[in-house]
PDB file of C-alpha atoms in Angstrom:
ATOM      1  CA  UNK A   1       0.000   0.001   0.000  1.00 43.00           C
ATOM      2  CA  UNK A   2       1.426   3.409  -0.902  1.00 43.00           C
ATOM      3  CA  UNK A   3       1.089   6.680   0.987  1.00 42.00           C
ATOM      4  CA  UNK A   4      -1.914   7.947  -0.938  1.00 44.00           C
ATOM      5  CA  UNK A   5      -3.899   4.779  -0.214  1.00 44.00           C
ATOM      6  CA  UNK A   6      -2.944   4.979   3.450  1.00 44.00           C
ATOM      7  CA  UNK A   7      -3.972   8.624   3.818  1.00 45.00           C
ATOM      8  CA  UNK A   8      -7.233   8.013   1.915  1.00 45.00           C
ATOM      9  CA  UNK A   9      -8.359   5.353   4.378  1.00 44.00           C
ATOM     10  CA  UNK A  10     -11.437   6.246   6.472  1.00 46.00           C
ATOM     11  CA  UNK A  11     -10.813   7.169  10.107  1.00 46.00           C
ATOM     12  CA  UNK A  12     -12.638   4.150  11.571  1.00 46.00           C
ATOM     13  CA  UNK A  13     -10.902   1.477   9.473  1.00 48.00           C
ATOM     14  CA  UNK A  14      -8.434   0.486  12.197  1.00 52.00           C
ATOM     15  CA  UNK A  15      -5.208   1.526  10.508  1.00 57.00           C
ATOM     16  CA  UNK A  16      -3.545   2.984  13.592  1.00 71.00           C
ATOM     17  CA  UNK A  17       0.203   2.789  14.163  1.00 67.00           C
ATOM     18  CA  UNK A  18      -0.114   0.311  17.051  1.00 68.00           C
ATOM     19  CA  UNK A  19      -2.405  -1.969  15.051  1.00 68.00           C
ATOM     20  CA  UNK A  20       0.082  -2.015  12.173  1.00 70.00           C
ATOM     21  CA  UNK A  21       2.999  -2.646  14.574  1.00 72.00           C
ATOM     22  CA  UNK A  22       1.357  -5.131  16.944  1.00 77.00           C
ATOM     23  CA  UNK A  23       4.653  -7.030  17.341  1.00 84.00           C
ATOM     24  CA  UNK A  24       5.686  -4.201  19.691  1.00 88.00           C
ATOM     25  CA  UNK A  25       3.405  -5.859  22.254  1.00 88.00           C
ATOM     26  CA  UNK A  26       5.536  -9.031  22.104  1.00 90.00           C
ATOM     27  CA  UNK A  27       8.631  -6.905  22.562  1.00 92.00           C
ATOM     28  CA  UNK A  28       7.134  -5.173  25.621  1.00 93.00           C
ATOM     29  CA  UNK A  29       6.122  -8.541  27.096  1.00 94.00           C
ATOM     30  CA  UNK A  30       9.633  -9.981  26.559  1.00 95.00           C
ATOM     31  CA  UNK A  31      11.162  -6.881  28.122  1.00 96.00           C
ATOM     32  CA  UNK A  32       8.873  -7.122  31.173  1.00 96.00           C
ATOM     33  CA  UNK A  33       9.664 -10.818  31.625  1.00 96.00           C
ATOM     34  CA  UNK A  34      13.389 -10.051  31.265  1.00 96.00           C
ATOM     35  CA  UNK A  35      13.161  -7.388  33.985  1.00 96.00           C
ATOM     36  CA  UNK A  36      11.237  -9.777  36.224  1.00 96.00           C
ATOM     37  CA  UNK A  37      13.808 -12.556  35.771  1.00 94.00           C
ATOM     38  CA  UNK A  38      16.717 -10.168  36.376  1.00 95.00           C
ATOM     39  CA  UNK A  39      15.068  -8.668  39.450  1.00 93.00           C
ATOM     40  CA  UNK A  40      14.396 -12.131  40.841  1.00 91.00           C
ATOM     41  CA  UNK A  41      17.968 -13.291  40.146  1.00 89.00           C
ATOM     42  CA  UNK A  42      19.597 -10.236  41.692  1.00 88.00           C
ATOM     43  CA  UNK A  43      17.508 -10.431  44.880  1.00 88.00           C
ATOM     44  CA  UNK A  44      18.032 -14.190  45.242  1.00 84.00           C
ATOM     45  CA  UNK A  45      19.421 -15.275  48.619  1.00 80.00           C
ATOM     46  CA  UNK A  46      22.604 -17.216  47.975  1.00 73.00           C
ATOM     47  CA  UNK A  47      24.401 -19.132  50.699  1.00 70.00           C
ATOM     48  CA  UNK A  48      28.143 -18.529  50.892  1.00 64.00           C
ATOM     49  CA  UNK A  49      28.759 -22.228  50.155  1.00 63.00           C
ATOM     50  CA  UNK A  50      26.844 -21.895  46.859  1.00 57.00           C
ATOM     51  CA  UNK A  51      29.055 -19.143  45.512  1.00 61.00           C
ATOM     52  CA  UNK A  52      31.629 -19.830  42.893  1.00 62.00           C
ATOM     53  CA  UNK A  53      32.371 -19.007  39.292  1.00 68.00           C
ATOM     54  CA  UNK A  54      28.990 -20.404  38.247  1.00 71.00           C
ATOM     55  CA  UNK A  55      26.477 -19.984  41.034  1.00 73.00           C
ATOM     56  CA  UNK A  56      22.696 -20.208  41.170  1.00 76.00           C
ATOM     57  CA  UNK A  57      22.358 -16.636  39.832  1.00 80.00           C
ATOM     58  CA  UNK A  58      24.345 -17.180  36.629  1.00 84.00           C
ATOM     59  CA  UNK A  59      21.704 -18.783  34.425  1.00 86.00           C
ATOM     60  CA  UNK A  60      18.780 -16.529  35.481  1.00 90.00           C
ATOM     61  CA  UNK A  61      20.918 -13.444  34.881  1.00 92.00           C
ATOM     62  CA  UNK A  62      21.981 -14.740  31.452  1.00 94.00           C
ATOM     63  CA  UNK A  63      18.363 -15.561  30.540  1.00 95.00           C
ATOM     64  CA  UNK A  64      17.125 -12.166  31.778  1.00 95.00           C
ATOM     65  CA  UNK A  65      19.785 -10.292  29.824  1.00 96.00           C
ATOM     66  CA  UNK A  66      19.058 -12.398  26.745  1.00 96.00           C
ATOM     67  CA  UNK A  67      15.342 -11.559  27.002  1.00 96.00           C
ATOM     68  CA  UNK A  68      16.123  -7.845  27.287  1.00 97.00           C
ATOM     69  CA  UNK A  69      18.443  -7.922  24.256  1.00 97.00           C
ATOM     70  CA  UNK A  70      15.917  -9.853  22.154  1.00 96.00           C
ATOM     71  CA  UNK A  71      13.117  -7.481  23.185  1.00 96.00           C
ATOM     72  CA  UNK A  72      15.131  -4.421  22.167  1.00 96.00           C
ATOM     73  CA  UNK A  73      16.244  -5.987  18.860  1.00 94.00           C
ATOM     74  CA  UNK A  74      12.656  -7.010  18.066  1.00 92.00           C
ATOM     75  CA  UNK A  75      11.370  -3.492  18.815  1.00 92.00           C
ATOM     76  CA  UNK A  76      14.044  -1.957  16.563  1.00 93.00           C
ATOM     77  CA  UNK A  77      13.155  -4.383  13.766  1.00 91.00           C
ATOM     78  CA  UNK A  78       9.420  -3.628  14.036  1.00 87.00           C
ATOM     79  CA  UNK A  79       9.961   0.135  14.082  1.00 87.00           C
ATOM     80  CA  UNK A  80      12.162  -0.175  10.975  1.00 87.00           C
ATOM     81  CA  UNK A  81       9.356  -1.971   9.143  1.00 84.00           C
ATOM     82  CA  UNK A  82       9.966  -5.636   9.934  1.00 80.00           C
ATOM     83  CA  UNK A  83       6.820  -7.733  10.063  1.00 77.00           C
ATOM     84  CA  UNK A  84       6.096 -11.250  11.222  1.00 71.00           C
ATOM     85  CA  UNK A  85       4.874 -13.555   8.489  1.00 74.00           C
ATOM     86  CA  UNK A  86       1.423 -15.088   8.691  1.00 68.00           C
ATOM     87  CA  UNK A  87       1.234 -18.839   9.250  1.00 65.00           C
ATOM     88  CA  UNK A  88       1.640 -20.610   5.923  1.00 67.00           C
ATOM     89  CA  UNK A  89       1.987 -24.184   7.143  1.00 64.00           C
ATOM     90  CA  UNK A  90       0.460 -26.613   4.700  1.00 67.00           C
ATOM     91  CA  UNK A  91      -1.088 -28.686   7.482  1.00 72.00           C
ATOM     92  CA  UNK A  92      -2.930 -25.767   9.074  1.00 70.00           C
ATOM     93  CA  UNK A  93      -6.283 -24.552   7.830  1.00 70.00           C
ATOM     94  CA  UNK A  94      -6.697 -21.020   9.172  1.00 67.00           C
ATOM     95  CA  UNK A  95     -10.370 -20.969   8.223  1.00 76.00           C
ATOM     96  CA  UNK A  96     -11.158 -23.744  10.747  1.00 77.00           C
ATOM     97  CA  UNK A  97     -12.111 -22.728  14.303  1.00 81.00           C
ATOM     98  CA  UNK A  98      -9.979 -23.646  17.300  1.00 81.00           C
ATOM     99  CA  UNK A  99     -10.377 -27.138  18.736  1.00 85.00           C
ATOM    100  CA  UNK A 100     -11.555 -26.137  22.198  1.00 89.00           C
ATOM    101  CA  UNK A 101     -12.328 -29.723  23.188  1.00 93.00           C
ATOM    102  CA  UNK A 102      -8.660 -30.663  22.897  1.00 93.00           C
ATOM    103  CA  UNK A 103      -7.521 -27.484  24.652  1.00 93.00           C
ATOM    104  CA  UNK A 104      -9.917 -28.045  27.556  1.00 95.00           C
ATOM    105  CA  UNK A 105      -8.996 -31.739  27.836  1.00 95.00           C
ATOM    106  CA  UNK A 106      -5.292 -30.858  27.993  1.00 95.00           C
ATOM    107  CA  UNK A 107      -5.962 -28.113  30.554  1.00 96.00           C
ATOM    108  CA  UNK A 108      -7.908 -30.620  32.669  1.00 96.00           C
ATOM    109  CA  UNK A 109      -5.110 -33.179  32.420  1.00 96.00           C
ATOM    110  CA  UNK A 110      -2.521 -30.611  33.551  1.00 96.00           C
ATOM    111  CA  UNK A 111      -4.759 -29.416  36.389  1.00 97.00           C
ATOM    112  CA  UNK A 112      -5.338 -33.017  37.490  1.00 95.00           C
ATOM    113  CA  UNK A 113      -1.582 -33.618  37.430  1.00 95.00           C
ATOM    114  CA  UNK A 114      -0.966 -30.541  39.591  1.00 95.00           C
ATOM    115  CA  UNK A 115      -3.620 -31.639  42.106  1.00 95.00           C
ATOM    116  CA  UNK A 116      -2.549 -35.303  42.247  1.00 94.00           C
ATOM    117  CA  UNK A 117       1.262 -34.985  42.333  1.00 93.00           C
ATOM    118  CA  UNK A 118       1.275 -34.320  46.092  1.00 91.00           C
ATOM    119  CA  UNK A 119      -1.031 -37.079  47.326  1.00 92.00           C
ATOM    120  CA  UNK A 120      -0.188 -39.871  44.859  1.00 93.00           C
ATOM    121  CA  UNK A 121       3.350 -38.884  43.827  1.00 92.00           C
ATOM    122  CA  UNK A 122       4.967 -38.287  40.475  1.00 93.00           C
ATOM    123  CA  UNK A 123       5.009 -41.836  39.051  1.00 93.00           C
ATOM    124  CA  UNK A 124       1.211 -42.232  39.242  1.00 93.00           C
ATOM    125  CA  UNK A 125       0.271 -38.629  38.437  1.00 95.00           C
ATOM    126  CA  UNK A 126       2.878 -38.544  35.652  1.00 95.00           C
ATOM    127  CA  UNK A 127       1.398 -41.685  34.134  1.00 95.00           C
ATOM    128  CA  UNK A 128      -2.053 -40.080  34.193  1.00 95.00           C
ATOM    129  CA  UNK A 129      -0.561 -36.915  32.653  1.00 95.00           C
ATOM    130  CA  UNK A 130       1.077 -38.771  29.756  1.00 95.00           C
ATOM    131  CA  UNK A 131      -1.931 -41.030  29.203  1.00 95.00           C
ATOM    132  CA  UNK A 132      -4.410 -38.146  29.385  1.00 95.00           C
ATOM    133  CA  UNK A 133      -2.346 -35.986  27.024  1.00 95.00           C
ATOM    134  CA  UNK A 134      -2.145 -38.823  24.500  1.00 95.00           C
ATOM    135  CA  UNK A 135      -5.928 -39.302  24.716  1.00 94.00           C
ATOM    136  CA  UNK A 136      -6.626 -35.555  24.403  1.00 94.00           C
ATOM    137  CA  UNK A 137      -4.413 -35.356  21.329  1.00 93.00           C
ATOM    138  CA  UNK A 138      -6.263 -38.185  19.610  1.00 90.00           C
ATOM    139  CA  UNK A 139      -4.577 -41.493  20.435  1.00 91.00           C
ATOM    140  CA  UNK A 140      -7.122 -44.258  20.965  1.00 88.00           C
ATOM    141  CA  UNK A 141      -4.854 -47.247  21.601  1.00 89.00           C
ATOM    142  CA  UNK A 142      -6.316 -48.262  24.974  1.00 87.00           C
ATOM    143  CA  UNK A 143      -3.897 -51.159  25.454  1.00 90.00           C
ATOM    144  CA  UNK A 144      -0.646 -49.509  24.404  1.00 94.00           C
ATOM    145  CA  UNK A 145      -1.031 -45.938  25.745  1.00 93.00           C
ATOM    146  CA  UNK A 146      -1.205 -46.767  29.491  1.00 94.00           C
ATOM    147  CA  UNK A 147       1.907 -48.938  29.205  1.00 95.00           C
ATOM    148  CA  UNK A 148       3.862 -46.259  27.361  1.00 95.00           C
ATOM    149  CA  UNK A 149       2.649 -43.644  29.870  1.00 95.00           C
ATOM    150  CA  UNK A 150       3.758 -45.808  32.808  1.00 94.00           C
ATOM    151  CA  UNK A 151       7.204 -46.395  31.279  1.00 95.00           C
ATOM    152  CA  UNK A 152       7.636 -42.673  30.472  1.00 96.00           C
ATOM    153  CA  UNK A 153       6.582 -41.692  33.980  1.00 94.00           C
ATOM    154  CA  UNK A 154       8.901 -44.182  35.700  1.00 93.00           C
ATOM    155  CA  UNK A 155      11.860 -43.286  33.459  1.00 94.00           C
ATOM    156  CA  UNK A 156      11.267 -39.573  34.063  1.00 93.00           C
ATOM    157  CA  UNK A 157      11.000 -40.151  37.811  1.00 92.00           C
ATOM    158  CA  UNK A 158      14.189 -42.204  37.842  1.00 91.00           C
ATOM    159  CA  UNK A 159      16.143 -39.676  35.735  1.00 91.00           C
ATOM    160  CA  UNK A 160      15.139 -36.688  37.832  1.00 89.00           C
ATOM    161  CA  UNK A 161      15.259 -38.352  41.231  1.00 86.00           C
ATOM    162  CA  UNK A 162      18.367 -40.525  40.916  1.00 85.00           C
ATOM    163  CA  UNK A 163      20.520 -39.134  38.109  1.00 85.00           C
ATOM    164  CA  UNK A 164      19.857 -35.390  38.299  1.00 82.00           C
ATOM    165  CA  UNK A 165      19.310 -35.250  42.052  1.00 81.00           C
ATOM    166  CA  UNK A 166      15.986 -33.407  41.735  1.00 84.00           C
ATOM    167  CA  UNK A 167      13.684 -35.041  44.286  1.00 86.00           C
ATOM    168  CA  UNK A 168      10.182 -35.716  43.003  1.00 88.00           C
ATOM    169  CA  UNK A 169       7.407 -36.931  45.294  1.00 89.00           C
ATOM    170  CA  UNK A 170       7.155 -40.701  45.149  1.00 87.00           C
ATOM    171  CA  UNK A 171       3.816 -41.013  46.887  1.00 85.00           C
ATOM    172  CA  UNK A 172       2.758 -44.519  47.908  1.00 84.00           C
ATOM    173  CA  UNK A 173       5.439 -45.980  45.619  1.00 75.00           C
ATOM    174  CA  UNK A 174       8.229 -44.259  47.609  1.00 77.00           C
ATOM    175  CA  UNK A 175       9.432 -47.467  49.242  1.00 72.00           C
ATOM    176  CA  UNK A 176       9.144 -49.520  46.061  1.00 70.00           C
ATOM    177  CA  UNK A 177      11.063 -47.163  43.760  1.00 63.00           C
TER     178      UNK A 177
END
Protein backbone atom coordinates (compact mmCIF):
# COMPACT_ATOMS: atom_id res chain seq x y z
CA UNK A 1 0.00 0.00 0.00
CA UNK A 2 1.43 3.41 -0.90
CA UNK A 3 1.09 6.68 0.99
CA UNK A 4 -1.91 7.94 -0.94
CA UNK A 5 -3.90 4.78 -0.21
CA UNK A 6 -2.94 4.98 3.45
CA UNK A 7 -3.97 8.62 3.82
CA UNK A 8 -7.23 8.01 1.91
CA UNK A 9 -8.36 5.35 4.38
CA UNK A 10 -11.44 6.25 6.47
CA UNK A 11 -10.81 7.17 10.11
CA UNK A 12 -12.64 4.15 11.57
CA UNK A 13 -10.90 1.48 9.47
CA UNK A 14 -8.43 0.49 12.20
CA UNK A 15 -5.21 1.53 10.51
CA UNK A 16 -3.55 2.98 13.59
CA UNK A 17 0.20 2.79 14.16
CA UNK A 18 -0.12 0.31 17.05
CA UNK A 19 -2.40 -1.97 15.05
CA UNK A 20 0.08 -2.01 12.18
CA UNK A 21 3.00 -2.65 14.57
CA UNK A 22 1.36 -5.13 16.95
CA UNK A 23 4.65 -7.03 17.34
CA UNK A 24 5.69 -4.20 19.69
CA UNK A 25 3.41 -5.86 22.26
CA UNK A 26 5.53 -9.03 22.10
CA UNK A 27 8.63 -6.90 22.56
CA UNK A 28 7.13 -5.17 25.62
CA UNK A 29 6.12 -8.54 27.10
CA UNK A 30 9.63 -9.98 26.56
CA UNK A 31 11.17 -6.88 28.12
CA UNK A 32 8.87 -7.12 31.17
CA UNK A 33 9.67 -10.82 31.62
CA UNK A 34 13.39 -10.05 31.26
CA UNK A 35 13.16 -7.39 33.98
CA UNK A 36 11.24 -9.78 36.22
CA UNK A 37 13.81 -12.56 35.77
CA UNK A 38 16.72 -10.17 36.37
CA UNK A 39 15.07 -8.67 39.45
CA UNK A 40 14.40 -12.13 40.84
CA UNK A 41 17.97 -13.29 40.15
CA UNK A 42 19.60 -10.24 41.69
CA UNK A 43 17.51 -10.43 44.88
CA UNK A 44 18.03 -14.19 45.24
CA UNK A 45 19.42 -15.27 48.62
CA UNK A 46 22.60 -17.22 47.97
CA UNK A 47 24.40 -19.13 50.70
CA UNK A 48 28.15 -18.53 50.89
CA UNK A 49 28.76 -22.23 50.16
CA UNK A 50 26.84 -21.90 46.86
CA UNK A 51 29.05 -19.14 45.51
CA UNK A 52 31.63 -19.83 42.89
CA UNK A 53 32.37 -19.01 39.29
CA UNK A 54 28.99 -20.40 38.25
CA UNK A 55 26.48 -19.98 41.04
CA UNK A 56 22.70 -20.21 41.17
CA UNK A 57 22.36 -16.64 39.84
CA UNK A 58 24.34 -17.18 36.63
CA UNK A 59 21.70 -18.78 34.42
CA UNK A 60 18.78 -16.53 35.48
CA UNK A 61 20.92 -13.44 34.88
CA UNK A 62 21.98 -14.74 31.45
CA UNK A 63 18.36 -15.56 30.54
CA UNK A 64 17.12 -12.16 31.78
CA UNK A 65 19.79 -10.29 29.82
CA UNK A 66 19.05 -12.40 26.74
CA UNK A 67 15.34 -11.56 27.00
CA UNK A 68 16.12 -7.84 27.29
CA UNK A 69 18.44 -7.92 24.26
CA UNK A 70 15.92 -9.86 22.15
CA UNK A 71 13.12 -7.48 23.19
CA UNK A 72 15.13 -4.42 22.16
CA UNK A 73 16.24 -5.99 18.86
CA UNK A 74 12.65 -7.01 18.07
CA UNK A 75 11.37 -3.49 18.82
CA UNK A 76 14.05 -1.96 16.57
CA UNK A 77 13.16 -4.39 13.77
CA UNK A 78 9.42 -3.63 14.04
CA UNK A 79 9.96 0.14 14.08
CA UNK A 80 12.16 -0.17 10.98
CA UNK A 81 9.35 -1.97 9.15
CA UNK A 82 9.97 -5.63 9.94
CA UNK A 83 6.82 -7.73 10.06
CA UNK A 84 6.10 -11.25 11.23
CA UNK A 85 4.87 -13.56 8.49
CA UNK A 86 1.42 -15.09 8.69
CA UNK A 87 1.23 -18.84 9.25
CA UNK A 88 1.64 -20.61 5.92
CA UNK A 89 1.99 -24.19 7.14
CA UNK A 90 0.46 -26.61 4.70
CA UNK A 91 -1.09 -28.69 7.48
CA UNK A 92 -2.93 -25.77 9.07
CA UNK A 93 -6.28 -24.55 7.83
CA UNK A 94 -6.69 -21.02 9.17
CA UNK A 95 -10.37 -20.97 8.23
CA UNK A 96 -11.16 -23.74 10.75
CA UNK A 97 -12.11 -22.73 14.30
CA UNK A 98 -9.98 -23.64 17.30
CA UNK A 99 -10.38 -27.14 18.73
CA UNK A 100 -11.55 -26.14 22.20
CA UNK A 101 -12.33 -29.72 23.19
CA UNK A 102 -8.66 -30.66 22.90
CA UNK A 103 -7.52 -27.49 24.65
CA UNK A 104 -9.92 -28.05 27.56
CA UNK A 105 -9.00 -31.74 27.84
CA UNK A 106 -5.29 -30.86 28.00
CA UNK A 107 -5.96 -28.11 30.55
CA UNK A 108 -7.91 -30.62 32.67
CA UNK A 109 -5.11 -33.18 32.42
CA UNK A 110 -2.52 -30.61 33.55
CA UNK A 111 -4.76 -29.41 36.39
CA UNK A 112 -5.34 -33.02 37.49
CA UNK A 113 -1.58 -33.62 37.43
CA UNK A 114 -0.97 -30.54 39.59
CA UNK A 115 -3.62 -31.64 42.10
CA UNK A 116 -2.55 -35.30 42.25
CA UNK A 117 1.26 -34.98 42.33
CA UNK A 118 1.28 -34.32 46.09
CA UNK A 119 -1.03 -37.08 47.33
CA UNK A 120 -0.19 -39.87 44.86
CA UNK A 121 3.35 -38.88 43.82
CA UNK A 122 4.97 -38.29 40.47
CA UNK A 123 5.01 -41.84 39.05
CA UNK A 124 1.21 -42.23 39.24
CA UNK A 125 0.27 -38.63 38.44
CA UNK A 126 2.88 -38.54 35.65
CA UNK A 127 1.40 -41.69 34.13
CA UNK A 128 -2.05 -40.08 34.19
CA UNK A 129 -0.56 -36.91 32.65
CA UNK A 130 1.08 -38.77 29.76
CA UNK A 131 -1.93 -41.03 29.20
CA UNK A 132 -4.41 -38.15 29.39
CA UNK A 133 -2.35 -35.99 27.03
CA UNK A 134 -2.15 -38.82 24.49
CA UNK A 135 -5.93 -39.30 24.72
CA UNK A 136 -6.63 -35.56 24.41
CA UNK A 137 -4.41 -35.36 21.33
CA UNK A 138 -6.26 -38.19 19.61
CA UNK A 139 -4.58 -41.49 20.43
CA UNK A 140 -7.12 -44.26 20.96
CA UNK A 141 -4.86 -47.25 21.60
CA UNK A 142 -6.31 -48.26 24.97
CA UNK A 143 -3.89 -51.16 25.45
CA UNK A 144 -0.64 -49.51 24.40
CA UNK A 145 -1.03 -45.94 25.74
CA UNK A 146 -1.20 -46.77 29.49
CA UNK A 147 1.91 -48.94 29.21
CA UNK A 148 3.86 -46.26 27.36
CA UNK A 149 2.65 -43.64 29.87
CA UNK A 150 3.76 -45.81 32.81
CA UNK A 151 7.20 -46.39 31.28
CA UNK A 152 7.63 -42.67 30.48
CA UNK A 153 6.58 -41.69 33.98
CA UNK A 154 8.90 -44.18 35.70
CA UNK A 155 11.86 -43.29 33.46
CA UNK A 156 11.26 -39.57 34.06
CA UNK A 157 11.00 -40.15 37.81
CA UNK A 158 14.19 -42.20 37.84
CA UNK A 159 16.14 -39.68 35.73
CA UNK A 160 15.14 -36.69 37.83
CA UNK A 161 15.26 -38.35 41.23
CA UNK A 162 18.37 -40.53 40.92
CA UNK A 163 20.52 -39.14 38.11
CA UNK A 164 19.86 -35.39 38.30
CA UNK A 165 19.31 -35.25 42.05
CA UNK A 166 15.99 -33.41 41.74
CA UNK A 167 13.68 -35.04 44.29
CA UNK A 168 10.18 -35.72 43.00
CA UNK A 169 7.41 -36.93 45.29
CA UNK A 170 7.15 -40.70 45.15
CA UNK A 171 3.82 -41.01 46.89
CA UNK A 172 2.76 -44.52 47.91
CA UNK A 173 5.44 -45.98 45.62
CA UNK A 174 8.23 -44.26 47.61
CA UNK A 175 9.43 -47.46 49.24
CA UNK A 176 9.14 -49.52 46.06
CA UNK A 177 11.06 -47.16 43.76
